[in-house]
Amino acid sequence: MHFVRDLVSPRTWLAFIHHFIGVCVGAVVVWIVVPGLVAGALGLPVALIGMPILGTTLRFTDWFARAERARFAVTLGERIPAWPAGTRSGYRLRLLPRLAKLSEHATWREVSYAVLRGPLSAAAAFVTLGVWAFGLIMTTLPLFDWSLPGGGFHVDGRTLHETKAVFVAVAGLLVLLAAPQVTRGLALADAALARRLLGPPGGLAARVAELELSRERVVDAAEAERRRIERDLHDGAQQRLVALAMELGRAKARFSDDIDAARDLVDSAHAQAKAALIELRDLVRGVHPPVLTDRGLDAALSGLAARSPVPVEVNVDMPVRPKPLVEAVAYFVVAEALTNVAKHSRASQAKVVVEGHGYPGTLAVVISDDGIGGADPNGAGLSGLVSRVSGIDGRLTVESPVGGPTIIAAELPCSG
């Protein structure tokens, strides 16, 4: 029954309309693009008079590509993404900015599509119309063959009698039932060509989507970090500084009548000041540890290992020092992992390995422990690390089966 439904399906007739719009549009476009390219190319050596012709032609193909994406969306429901800005793979021609599009791969894909549009649409429309016409004529043959000159339909000079006409009608009905499939199949092939020439390469589209997701994660991670700093300042250092100011105020009031009590209050204020400095130092270390800037990743990780309650072995092998951003991400990956080891793993030892692979291609950071395992990759700490790592186009994996061991591995790009 679906063959019968396809005969009246809106999708079938939208595909039918799509083919014939393509013929009309393609016939006009090919007579604009081809002469424009030829005239522009021939005119370039002659005082550059071909420059405005080429520029106009290329702008027209760009407009035509956008119009075609809209046509495919309306008639076939096929949404073809445009090339993302900055990914058209061209070289900037600073002296001839109007012709910069000449060096872009996307431009020549659009030009190829514009040139092919007319002939391919004509072929698709011819096949589509032929199948429908043949099916309709053969199916209705028994209804009108008696009225044809010579008393019937003639094949090779012989008259096709009514019995044979019925068989022809059955064959025509089969062709007619197949016509929607032919129409829609050609439309799908047309859409595949358009995706190939008008859309970005599949890998690029996936890459752009991945980078957009990474950007969102970076924004979320930055907002979470801002809230953490605000909370730590409010709950820690700010409270201590308020207490310090109050202690100094009380000491000032006591100096005139009780010098010993005032001295005790000053001592207390001094202790409050030192505690506030320690909290501020820890807070700054959480944002960006000074030792990382001054002495590099090896020294910073050694400091983390020294402060860890679990014994940690650190091995760092980097031919050259990575960029500050990569160093910072590697540091925070190790810091968060060692914090989890101390809090949750019940491990007796841990190991940190940092190596440059094909440097400056990738910096590999691996943290392992012999604890009980069962770490949740979706937990707040590890998910925050995923966001931080993906923000620089890196990758983080967590292997933590129940019973251990736990292995956290990050691959951080160092090139570019």
Short mmCIF file of C-alpha atoms in Angstrom, two decimals:
data_model
loop_
_atom_site.label_atom_id
_atom_site.label_comp_id
_atom_site.label_asym_id
_atom_site.label_seq_id
_atom_site.Cartn_x
_atom_site.Cartn_y
_atom_site.Cartn_z
CA MET A 1 0.00 0.00 0.00
CA HIS A 2 2.88 2.37 0.57
CA PHE A 3 3.46 2.47 -3.20
CA VAL A 4 -0.04 3.87 -3.61
CA ARG A 5 0.46 6.35 -0.76
CA ASP A 6 3.69 7.51 -2.36
CA LEU A 7 1.75 8.56 -5.47
CA VAL A 8 -0.05 11.28 -3.50
CA SER A 9 2.56 11.90 -0.81
CA PRO A 10 3.57 15.58 -0.39
CA ARG A 11 7.19 14.45 -0.28
CA THR A 12 6.88 13.00 -3.77
CA TRP A 13 5.42 16.13 -5.28
CA LEU A 14 7.81 18.40 -3.43
CA ALA A 15 10.64 16.35 -4.93
CA PHE A 16 8.95 16.67 -8.35
CA ILE A 17 8.75 20.44 -7.94
CA HIS A 18 12.34 20.48 -6.70
CA HIS A 19 13.60 18.96 -9.96
CA PHE A 20 11.83 21.44 -12.19
CA ILE A 21 12.81 24.46 -10.10
CA GLY A 22 16.37 23.17 -10.42
CA VAL A 23 16.05 23.13 -14.23
CA CYS A 24 14.82 26.72 -14.36
CA VAL A 25 17.36 28.03 -11.87
CA GLY A 26 20.25 26.01 -13.28
CA ALA A 27 19.63 27.18 -16.84
CA VAL A 28 19.86 30.81 -15.76
CA VAL A 29 22.82 30.37 -13.41
CA VAL A 30 25.05 28.47 -15.83
CA TRP A 31 24.70 31.28 -18.37
CA ILE A 32 25.81 33.79 -15.75
CA VAL A 33 28.61 31.92 -14.03
CA VAL A 34 30.42 30.39 -17.01
CA PRO A 35 30.59 33.59 -19.12
CA GLY A 36 31.49 35.56 -16.00
CA LEU A 37 34.41 33.28 -15.17
CA VAL A 38 35.66 33.22 -18.76
CA ALA A 39 35.36 36.98 -19.21
CA GLY A 40 36.98 37.64 -15.86
CA ALA A 41 39.90 35.27 -16.52
CA LEU A 42 40.52 36.73 -19.98
CA GLY A 43 40.27 40.27 -18.66
CA LEU A 44 42.76 39.90 -15.80
CA PRO A 45 45.91 40.26 -17.95
CA VAL A 46 44.46 43.36 -19.64
CA ALA A 47 44.80 46.13 -17.05
CA LEU A 48 43.00 43.96 -14.49
CA ILE A 49 39.64 44.78 -16.05
CA GLY A 50 38.58 41.23 -15.25
CA MET A 51 38.84 41.84 -11.50
CA PRO A 52 35.38 43.37 -11.01
CA ILE A 53 33.87 40.74 -13.32
CA LEU A 54 35.41 37.88 -11.35
CA GLY A 55 34.54 39.48 -8.04
CA THR A 56 30.91 39.95 -9.07
CA THR A 57 30.69 36.40 -10.42
CA LEU A 58 32.08 34.90 -7.22
CA ARG A 59 29.73 36.97 -5.09
CA PHE A 60 26.87 35.74 -7.26
CA THR A 61 27.89 32.08 -6.74
CA ASP A 62 28.02 32.71 -2.99
CA TRP A 63 24.50 34.16 -3.08
CA PHE A 64 23.33 31.27 -5.27
CA ALA A 65 24.77 28.75 -2.80
CA ARG A 66 22.78 30.35 0.03
CA ALA A 67 19.63 30.31 -2.12
CA GLU A 68 20.17 26.63 -2.95
CA ARG A 69 20.54 25.71 0.71
CA ALA A 70 17.21 27.40 1.33
CA ARG A 71 15.62 25.54 -1.63
CA PHE A 72 16.78 22.17 -0.35
CA ALA A 73 15.46 23.00 3.12
CA VAL A 74 12.00 23.95 1.78
CA THR A 75 11.45 21.26 -0.87
CA LEU A 76 13.34 18.30 0.60
CA GLY A 77 13.70 19.20 4.28
CA GLU A 78 17.46 18.88 3.79
CA ARG A 79 19.37 21.41 5.88
CA ILE A 80 22.84 21.93 4.46
CA PRO A 81 25.12 23.92 6.79
CA ALA A 82 27.26 26.65 5.32
CA TRP A 83 31.01 26.69 5.76
CA PRO A 84 31.69 28.19 9.20
CA ALA A 85 33.39 31.57 9.19
CA GLY A 86 37.15 31.26 9.10
CA THR A 87 37.13 27.64 7.82
CA ARG A 88 36.95 28.19 4.06
CA SER A 89 40.64 27.20 3.75
CA GLY A 90 41.88 30.15 1.73
CA TYR A 91 44.82 32.52 1.74
CA ARG A 92 44.24 36.21 2.23
CA LEU A 93 45.30 38.32 -0.74
CA ARG A 94 46.06 41.60 0.94
CA LEU A 95 46.84 43.42 -2.30
CA LEU A 96 43.68 42.15 -4.02
CA PRO A 97 41.15 41.69 -1.21
CA ARG A 98 38.24 41.43 -3.66
CA LEU A 99 39.79 38.33 -5.16
CA ALA A 100 40.59 36.68 -1.84
CA LYS A 101 37.72 34.26 -2.48
CA LEU A 102 39.70 32.86 -5.44
CA SER A 103 41.97 31.00 -3.02
CA GLU A 104 39.14 29.49 -0.95
CA HIS A 105 38.19 25.85 -1.40
CA ALA A 106 34.58 26.63 -0.57
CA THR A 107 34.39 29.17 -3.41
CA TRP A 108 35.41 26.66 -6.05
CA ARG A 109 33.04 24.07 -4.65
CA GLU A 110 30.25 26.62 -5.04
CA VAL A 111 31.39 27.46 -8.58
CA SER A 112 31.46 23.76 -9.50
CA TYR A 113 27.98 23.34 -8.10
CA ALA A 114 26.68 26.34 -10.08
CA VAL A 115 28.14 24.97 -13.32
CA LEU A 116 26.77 21.46 -12.73
CA ARG A 117 23.36 22.58 -11.51
CA GLY A 118 21.81 23.14 -14.94
CA PRO A 119 22.84 19.91 -16.71
CA LEU A 120 22.18 17.68 -13.71
CA SER A 121 18.77 19.21 -13.02
CA ALA A 122 17.87 18.85 -16.69
CA ALA A 123 18.84 15.17 -16.64
CA ALA A 124 16.93 14.52 -13.41
CA ALA A 125 13.84 16.34 -14.69
CA PHE A 126 13.98 14.45 -18.01
CA VAL A 127 14.14 11.07 -16.26
CA THR A 128 11.43 12.04 -13.77
CA LEU A 129 9.05 13.36 -16.41
CA GLY A 130 9.78 10.39 -18.68
CA VAL A 131 8.95 7.82 -15.99
CA TRP A 132 5.71 9.57 -15.03
CA ALA A 133 4.66 10.11 -18.65
CA PHE A 134 5.48 6.54 -19.69
CA GLY A 135 3.62 5.11 -16.70
CA LEU A 136 0.53 7.26 -17.27
CA ILE A 137 0.36 6.61 -21.02
CA MET A 138 0.84 2.85 -20.71
CA THR A 139 -1.61 2.56 -17.79
CA THR A 140 -4.39 4.40 -19.60
CA LEU A 141 -3.74 2.77 -22.99
CA PRO A 142 -6.86 0.51 -22.93
CA LEU A 143 -9.03 3.61 -22.43
CA PHE A 144 -8.03 5.37 -25.62
CA ASP A 145 -6.31 2.90 -27.96
CA TRP A 146 -9.59 2.31 -29.81
CA SER A 147 -9.66 5.97 -30.82
CA LEU A 148 -6.18 6.00 -32.33
CA PRO A 149 -5.80 6.08 -36.12
CA GLY A 150 -5.63 2.60 -37.58
CA GLY A 151 -7.77 1.11 -34.83
CA GLY A 152 -5.21 0.91 -32.05
CA PHE A 153 -1.72 1.49 -30.78
CA HIS A 154 1.01 0.46 -33.23
CA VAL A 155 4.35 -1.12 -32.31
CA ASP A 156 6.79 -1.86 -35.16
CA GLY A 157 4.01 -1.40 -37.66
CA ARG A 158 1.71 -3.91 -35.99
CA THR A 159 -1.51 -3.08 -34.18
CA LEU A 160 -1.56 -3.80 -30.44
CA HIS A 161 -4.82 -5.60 -29.75
CA GLU A 162 -6.90 -5.11 -26.62
CA THR A 163 -5.57 -8.21 -24.83
CA LYS A 164 -2.00 -7.13 -25.26
CA ALA A 165 -2.96 -3.58 -24.36
CA VAL A 166 -4.08 -4.84 -20.95
CA PHE A 167 -0.65 -6.34 -20.32
CA VAL A 168 0.94 -3.07 -21.38
CA ALA A 169 -1.38 -1.26 -18.95
CA VAL A 170 -0.28 -3.54 -16.10
CA ALA A 171 3.36 -2.86 -16.94
CA GLY A 172 2.59 0.85 -17.07
CA LEU A 173 0.93 0.67 -13.66
CA LEU A 174 4.06 -0.92 -12.20
CA VAL A 175 6.16 1.86 -13.73
CA LEU A 176 3.74 4.44 -12.35
CA LEU A 177 3.96 2.95 -8.87
CA ALA A 178 7.75 3.08 -9.10
CA ALA A 179 7.76 6.69 -10.33
CA PRO A 180 7.64 8.24 -6.80
CA GLN A 181 10.66 6.18 -5.77
CA VAL A 182 12.55 7.33 -8.85
CA THR A 183 11.56 10.95 -8.22
CA ARG A 184 12.58 10.89 -4.59
CA GLY A 185 15.70 8.82 -5.25
CA LEU A 186 16.96 11.39 -7.74
CA ALA A 187 16.16 14.12 -5.21
CA LEU A 188 18.22 12.30 -2.57
CA ALA A 189 21.12 12.01 -5.01
CA ASP A 190 20.76 15.72 -5.71
CA ALA A 191 20.87 16.43 -1.98
CA ALA A 192 24.00 14.30 -1.60
CA LEU A 193 25.73 16.33 -4.32
CA ALA A 194 24.66 19.58 -2.65
CA ARG A 195 25.97 18.42 0.73
CA ARG A 196 29.24 17.50 -0.92
CA LEU A 197 29.76 20.81 -2.73
CA LEU A 198 27.83 23.36 -0.66
CA GLY A 199 28.34 22.00 2.85
CA PRO A 200 31.54 21.74 4.86
CA PRO A 201 33.40 18.42 4.92
CA GLY A 202 31.89 15.97 7.41
CA GLY A 203 34.99 16.02 9.59
CA LEU A 204 35.00 19.81 9.66
CA ALA A 205 31.32 20.01 10.63
CA ALA A 206 31.89 17.57 13.48
CA ARG A 207 35.00 19.47 14.49
CA VAL A 208 33.14 22.78 14.60
CA ALA A 209 30.40 21.22 16.73
CA GLU A 210 33.03 19.79 19.08
CA LEU A 211 34.73 23.19 19.41
CA GLU A 212 31.40 24.89 20.07
CA LEU A 213 30.77 22.39 22.87
CA SER A 214 34.28 23.00 24.21
CA ARG A 215 33.64 26.73 24.21
CA GLU A 216 30.47 26.23 26.23
CA ARG A 217 32.39 24.08 28.70
CA VAL A 218 35.08 26.75 29.04
CA VAL A 219 32.45 29.37 29.82
CA ASP A 220 30.82 27.09 32.39
CA ALA A 221 34.18 26.25 33.96
CA ALA A 222 35.14 29.93 34.16
CA GLU A 223 31.82 30.78 35.81
CA ALA A 224 32.22 27.92 38.30
CA GLU A 225 35.75 29.13 39.10
CA ARG A 226 34.51 32.68 39.61
CA ARG A 227 31.84 31.46 42.03
CA ARG A 228 34.41 29.38 43.91
CA ILE A 229 36.76 32.34 44.32
CA GLU A 230 33.88 34.56 45.43
CA ARG A 231 32.74 31.95 47.96
CA ASP A 232 36.25 31.36 49.32
CA LEU A 233 36.88 35.08 49.70
CA HIS A 234 33.56 35.62 51.45
CA ASP A 235 33.74 32.64 53.77
CA GLY A 236 37.47 32.69 54.47
CA ALA A 237 39.75 35.67 53.99
CA GLN A 238 37.00 38.28 54.26
CA GLN A 239 35.80 36.94 57.60
CA ARG A 240 39.34 36.86 58.97
CA LEU A 241 40.00 40.43 57.81
CA VAL A 242 36.78 41.60 59.48
CA ALA A 243 37.84 39.85 62.69
CA LEU A 244 41.30 41.43 62.35
CA ALA A 245 39.81 44.92 62.07
CA MET A 246 37.62 44.30 65.12
CA GLU A 247 40.58 43.01 67.17
CA LEU A 248 42.65 46.06 66.26
CA GLY A 249 39.74 48.34 67.16
CA ARG A 250 39.41 46.73 70.58
CA ALA A 251 43.18 46.92 71.11
CA LYS A 252 43.15 50.61 70.25
CA ALA A 253 40.42 51.21 72.84
CA ARG A 254 42.39 49.32 75.55
CA PHE A 255 45.77 51.01 75.07
CA SER A 256 44.87 53.92 77.36
CA ASP A 257 43.75 51.88 80.41
CA ASP A 258 44.98 48.24 80.03
CA ILE A 259 48.19 47.86 78.06
CA ASP A 260 48.49 44.11 78.76
CA ALA A 261 45.00 43.38 77.43
CA ALA A 262 45.74 45.57 74.41
CA ARG A 263 48.95 43.63 73.77
CA ASP A 264 47.00 40.35 73.88
CA LEU A 265 44.50 41.74 71.38
CA VAL A 266 47.33 42.84 69.07
CA ASP A 267 48.85 39.35 69.30
CA SER A 268 45.45 37.88 68.38
CA ALA A 269 45.16 40.32 65.47
CA HIS A 270 48.63 39.32 64.33
CA ALA A 271 47.59 35.67 64.30
CA GLN A 272 44.42 36.59 62.36
CA ALA A 273 46.54 38.49 59.81
CA LYS A 274 48.86 35.51 59.28
CA ALA A 275 45.87 33.16 58.90
CA ALA A 276 44.33 35.53 56.35
CA LEU A 277 47.61 35.62 54.41
CA ILE A 278 47.75 31.83 54.35
CA GLU A 279 44.16 31.62 53.07
CA LEU A 280 44.85 34.25 50.40
CA ARG A 281 48.02 32.40 49.37
CA ASP A 282 46.08 29.14 49.07
CA LEU A 283 43.39 30.92 47.10
CA VAL A 284 45.95 32.37 44.68
CA ARG A 285 47.58 28.97 44.38
CA GLY A 286 44.18 27.61 43.36
CA VAL A 287 43.92 30.24 40.62
CA HIS A 288 47.50 29.96 39.36
CA PRO A 289 50.37 28.80 41.60
CA PRO A 290 53.37 31.17 41.50
CA VAL A 291 55.84 28.28 41.41
CA LEU A 292 54.32 27.16 38.11
CA THR A 293 55.19 30.50 36.52
CA ASP A 294 58.59 30.81 38.17
CA ARG A 295 59.99 27.28 37.95
CA GLY A 296 57.73 25.32 35.61
CA LEU A 297 55.56 22.23 35.72
CA ASP A 298 58.14 19.82 37.15
CA ALA A 299 58.72 21.92 40.28
CA ALA A 300 55.01 22.67 40.72
CA LEU A 301 54.09 18.97 40.55
CA SER A 302 56.88 18.11 42.96
CA GLY A 303 55.36 20.62 45.38
CA LEU A 304 51.95 18.96 45.01
CA ALA A 305 53.49 15.57 45.69
CA ALA A 306 55.30 16.86 48.77
CA ARG A 307 52.05 18.22 50.25
CA SER A 308 50.06 15.06 49.48
CA PRO A 309 49.32 12.77 52.45
CA VAL A 310 49.69 9.81 50.07
CA PRO A 311 53.23 9.07 48.80
CA VAL A 312 53.47 10.24 45.18
CA GLU A 313 56.14 9.43 42.59
CA VAL A 314 56.54 12.14 39.93
CA ASN A 315 58.21 11.56 36.54
CA VAL A 316 58.33 14.50 34.11
CA ASP A 317 59.93 14.17 30.67
CA MET A 318 59.43 17.24 28.47
CA PRO A 319 61.96 18.29 25.80
CA VAL A 320 60.90 21.92 26.14
CA ARG A 321 58.57 23.84 28.39
CA PRO A 322 54.95 23.95 27.15
CA LYS A 323 52.84 27.07 26.89
CA PRO A 324 51.62 28.60 30.19
CA LEU A 325 48.00 27.65 29.49
CA VAL A 326 48.92 24.01 28.85
CA GLU A 327 51.08 23.97 31.99
CA ALA A 328 48.23 25.36 34.06
CA VAL A 329 45.75 22.77 32.78
CA ALA A 330 48.22 19.94 33.40
CA TYR A 331 48.86 21.25 36.92
CA PHE A 332 45.17 21.41 37.82
CA VAL A 333 44.53 17.94 36.39
CA VAL A 334 47.22 16.53 38.68
CA ALA A 335 46.10 18.65 41.65
CA GLU A 336 42.47 17.51 41.40
CA ALA A 337 43.49 13.90 40.84
CA LEU A 338 45.79 13.86 43.89
CA THR A 339 43.07 15.51 45.97
CA ASN A 340 40.71 12.68 45.01
CA VAL A 341 43.41 10.13 45.82
CA ALA A 342 43.82 11.58 49.31
CA LYS A 343 40.08 11.87 49.99
CA HIS A 344 38.50 8.82 48.43
CA SER A 345 40.89 6.19 47.07
CA ARG A 346 42.39 4.67 50.28
CA ALA A 347 45.55 4.28 48.20
CA SER A 348 48.98 3.55 49.64
CA GLN A 349 50.80 5.22 46.76
CA ALA A 350 50.22 7.19 43.58
CA LYS A 351 52.22 7.99 40.47
CA VAL A 352 52.27 10.99 38.14
CA VAL A 353 53.83 10.71 34.67
CA VAL A 354 54.11 13.69 32.31
CA GLU A 355 55.58 13.12 28.85
CA GLY A 356 55.79 15.02 25.59
CA HIS A 357 54.77 12.85 22.61
CA GLY A 358 55.97 14.08 19.23
CA TYR A 359 56.65 17.33 20.97
CA PRO A 360 55.36 19.96 20.53
CA GLY A 361 52.40 17.88 19.45
CA THR A 362 50.87 16.40 22.60
CA LEU A 363 51.57 16.52 26.33
CA ALA A 364 50.41 13.32 28.05
CA VAL A 365 49.56 13.47 31.76
CA VAL A 366 48.78 10.20 33.57
CA ILE A 367 47.87 9.89 37.26
CA SER A 368 47.43 6.42 38.75
CA ASP A 369 46.93 4.98 42.23
CA ASP A 370 46.51 1.56 43.85
CA GLY A 371 43.31 2.46 45.69
CA ILE A 372 39.84 0.95 45.72
CA GLY A 373 38.68 2.56 42.46
CA GLY A 374 35.06 3.34 41.70
CA ALA A 375 35.66 7.02 40.84
CA ASP A 376 32.66 8.67 39.18
CA PRO A 377 33.68 10.48 35.95
CA ASN A 378 30.52 12.57 36.23
CA GLY A 379 31.37 13.88 39.68
CA ALA A 380 31.90 17.58 40.20
CA GLY A 381 35.69 17.40 40.35
CA LEU A 382 36.30 15.13 37.37
CA SER A 383 33.62 16.73 35.20
CA GLY A 384 35.26 20.07 35.93
CA LEU A 385 38.55 18.64 34.71
CA VAL A 386 36.88 17.43 31.52
CA SER A 387 35.62 20.96 30.91
CA ARG A 388 39.03 22.47 31.62
CA VAL A 389 40.85 20.00 29.35
CA SER A 390 38.35 20.22 26.48
CA GLY A 391 38.62 23.99 26.70
CA ILE A 392 42.09 23.77 25.15
CA ASP A 393 40.99 21.06 22.71
CA GLY A 394 42.38 18.23 24.83
CA ARG A 395 40.94 14.90 25.93
CA LEU A 396 40.60 13.35 29.39
CA THR A 397 39.75 9.73 30.18
CA VAL A 398 39.05 8.07 33.52
CA GLU A 399 39.44 4.34 34.18
CA SER A 400 38.41 3.39 37.70
CA PRO A 401 36.92 -0.09 38.04
CA VAL A 402 35.66 -1.12 41.45
CA GLY A 403 38.64 -2.53 43.31
CA GLY A 404 41.08 -0.32 41.43
CA PRO A 405 43.40 0.81 40.14
CA THR A 406 42.33 4.28 39.03
CA ILE A 407 44.02 5.83 35.99
CA ILE A 408 43.30 9.37 34.86
CA ALA A 409 44.90 10.29 31.52
CA ALA A 410 44.88 13.66 29.79
CA GLU A 411 46.16 14.48 26.31
CA LEU A 412 46.85 18.19 25.92
CA PRO A 413 47.70 19.73 22.53
CA CYS A 414 50.82 21.88 22.63
CA SER A 415 51.04 22.99 18.99
CA GLY A 416 49.35 25.97 17.41
#
